[in-house]
Amino acid sequence: QVQLVESGGGLVQAGGSLRLSCAASGSIFAIDAMRWYRQAPGKQRELVAVITTIDSTTNYADSVKGRFTISRDNAKKTVYLQMNSLTPEDTAIYFCNADVADIRTMTFRGYWGQGTQVTVSA
């Protein structure tokens, strides 16, 4: 069993910052790419940022470039999303996603966290 648990969401004023964390746990053999998605009310879920395993290559949605930074700590099996200069348009539920191979199957599949709410007030 593999679980992803997000934390760090909350209410912040426009221009403020938040740091999200997502920790993977369970019967993990290996973790490949890790991602952050978000879903605002009435909108589709969108990819915000992704970070690879080997060289920690990162990619961002155009809407967050220069403001958000994704990073990971492989020893802690944790991915982070540092969010700066937040605007009300960043209000959404933020979900962690990771490609994980469990010990039993040693086959990579995608796992999702339960999501954490980020609300940015004007």
GROMACS .gro file of C-alpha atoms in nm:
model
  122
    1GLN     CA    1   0.000   0.000   0.000
    2VAL     CA    2   0.131   0.342  -0.100
    3GLN     CA    3   0.001   0.672   0.034
    4LEU     CA    4   0.071   1.033  -0.056
    5VAL     CA    5  -0.017   1.289   0.208
    6GLU     CA    6  -0.013   1.662   0.138
    7SER     CA    7   0.020   1.937   0.395
    8GLY     CA    8   0.084   2.309   0.410
    9GLY     CA    9  -0.228   2.453   0.255
   10GLY     CA   10  -0.423   2.736   0.407
   11LEU     CA   11  -0.548   3.091   0.374
   12VAL     CA   12  -0.307   3.364   0.269
   13GLN     CA   13  -0.337   3.720   0.144
   14ALA     CA   14  -0.245   3.813  -0.210
   15GLY     CA   15   0.128   3.858  -0.243
   16GLY     CA   16   0.197   3.606   0.030
   17SER     CA   17   0.368   3.268   0.025
   18LEU     CA   18   0.291   2.910   0.115
   19ARG     CA   19   0.496   2.591   0.106
   20LEU     CA   20   0.322   2.265   0.031
   21SER     CA   21   0.466   1.927   0.118
   22CYS     CA   22   0.374   1.580  -0.002
   23ALA     CA   23   0.519   1.276   0.170
   24ALA     CA   24   0.504   0.928   0.022
   25SER     CA   25   0.487   0.628   0.251
   26GLY     CA   26   0.415   0.257   0.247
   27SER     CA   27   0.565  -0.035   0.062
   28ILE     CA   28   0.771   0.171  -0.180
   29PHE     CA   29   1.037   0.023  -0.407
   30ALA     CA   30   1.108   0.338  -0.608
   31ILE     CA   31   0.964   0.679  -0.694
   32ASP     CA   32   0.998   0.834  -1.039
   33ALA     CA   33   0.852   1.172  -1.138
   34MET     CA   34   0.657   1.372  -0.881
   35ARG     CA   35   0.404   1.640  -0.971
   36TRP     CA   36   0.171   1.902  -0.832
   37TYR     CA   37  -0.170   1.958  -0.987
   38ARG     CA   38  -0.444   2.198  -0.888
   39GLN     CA   39  -0.816   2.221  -0.943
   40ALA     CA   40  -1.011   2.539  -0.898
   41PRO     CA   41  -1.391   2.538  -0.855
   42GLY     CA   42  -1.563   2.470  -1.185
   43LYS     CA   43  -1.235   2.409  -1.367
   44GLN     CA   44  -1.043   2.105  -1.483
   45ARG     CA   45  -0.746   1.978  -1.292
   46GLU     CA   46  -0.426   2.127  -1.432
   47LEU     CA   47  -0.061   2.035  -1.404
   48VAL     CA   48   0.130   2.297  -1.208
   49ALA     CA   49   0.481   2.156  -1.183
   50VAL     CA   50   0.678   1.836  -1.230
   51ILE     CA   51   1.019   1.719  -1.112
   52THR     CA   52   1.206   1.415  -1.236
   53THR     CA   53   1.414   1.172  -1.034
   54ILE     CA   54   1.757   1.140  -1.184
   55ASP     CA   55   1.857   1.500  -1.246
   56SER     CA   56   1.565   1.681  -1.081
   57THR     CA   57   1.464   1.846  -1.407
   58THR     CA   58   1.165   2.071  -1.349
   59ASN     CA   59   0.884   2.206  -1.563
   60TYR     CA   60   0.612   2.453  -1.477
   61ALA     CA   61   0.281   2.576  -1.608
   62ASP     CA   62   0.318   2.917  -1.768
   63SER     CA   63   0.085   3.065  -1.508
   64VAL     CA   64   0.324   2.987  -1.221
   65LYS     CA   65   0.668   3.025  -1.380
   66GLY     CA   66   0.890   3.254  -1.178
   67ARG     CA   67   0.662   3.232  -0.873
   68PHE     CA   68   0.647   2.862  -0.782
   69THR     CA   69   0.938   2.625  -0.720
   70ILE     CA   70   0.911   2.247  -0.703
   71SER     CA   71   1.177   2.046  -0.522
   72ARG     CA   72   1.219   1.703  -0.372
   73ASP     CA   73   1.402   1.521  -0.095
   74ASN     CA   74   1.449   1.165  -0.213
   75ALA     CA   75   1.567   1.044   0.127
   76LYS     CA   76   1.241   1.167   0.281
   77LYS     CA   77   1.031   1.061  -0.019
   78THR     CA   78   0.887   1.410  -0.016
   79VAL     CA   79   0.810   1.670  -0.280
   80TYR     CA   80   0.762   2.039  -0.205
   81LEU     CA   81   0.598   2.331  -0.378
   82GLN     CA   82   0.714   2.675  -0.270
   83MET     CA   83   0.454   2.928  -0.383
   84ASN     CA   84   0.541   3.298  -0.380
   85SER     CA   85   0.359   3.610  -0.496
   86LEU     CA   86   0.028   3.432  -0.467
   87THR     CA   87  -0.281   3.577  -0.634
   88PRO     CA   88  -0.651   3.495  -0.594
   89GLU     CA   89  -0.624   3.304  -0.923
   90ASP     CA   90  -0.403   3.051  -0.744
   91THR     CA   91  -0.694   2.951  -0.520
   92ALA     CA   92  -0.755   2.580  -0.570
   93ILE     CA   93  -0.718   2.237  -0.421
   94TYR     CA   94  -0.360   2.127  -0.477
   95PHE     CA   95  -0.293   1.759  -0.539
   96CYS     CA   96   0.030   1.566  -0.527
   97ASN     CA   97   0.089   1.295  -0.787
   98ALA     CA   98   0.379   1.053  -0.813
   99ASP     CA   99   0.487   0.756  -1.019
  100VAL     CA  100   0.562   0.488  -0.762
  101ALA     CA  101   0.668   0.126  -0.784
  102ASP     CA  102   0.561  -0.077  -0.483
  103ILE     CA  103   0.768  -0.358  -0.338
  104ARG     CA  104   0.523  -0.630  -0.437
  105THR     CA  105   0.483  -0.554  -0.808
  106MET     CA  106   0.790  -0.336  -0.878
  107THR     CA  107   0.575  -0.176  -1.148
  108PHE     CA  108   0.533   0.200  -1.167
  109ARG     CA  109   0.182   0.343  -1.142
  110GLY     CA  110   0.043   0.682  -1.057
  111TYR     CA  111  -0.073   0.766  -0.707
  112TRP     CA  112  -0.263   1.071  -0.585
  113GLY     CA  113  -0.281   1.248  -0.255
  114GLN     CA  114  -0.608   1.364  -0.105
  115GLY     CA  115  -0.544   1.730  -0.182
  116THR     CA  116  -0.487   2.040   0.026
  117GLN     CA  117  -0.684   2.363  -0.004
  118VAL     CA  118  -0.506   2.686  -0.089
  119THR     CA  119  -0.710   3.003  -0.064
  120VAL     CA  120  -0.568   3.342  -0.159
  121SER     CA  121  -0.766   3.646  -0.054
  122ALA     CA  122  -0.753   3.974  -0.242
   0.00000   0.00000   0.00000
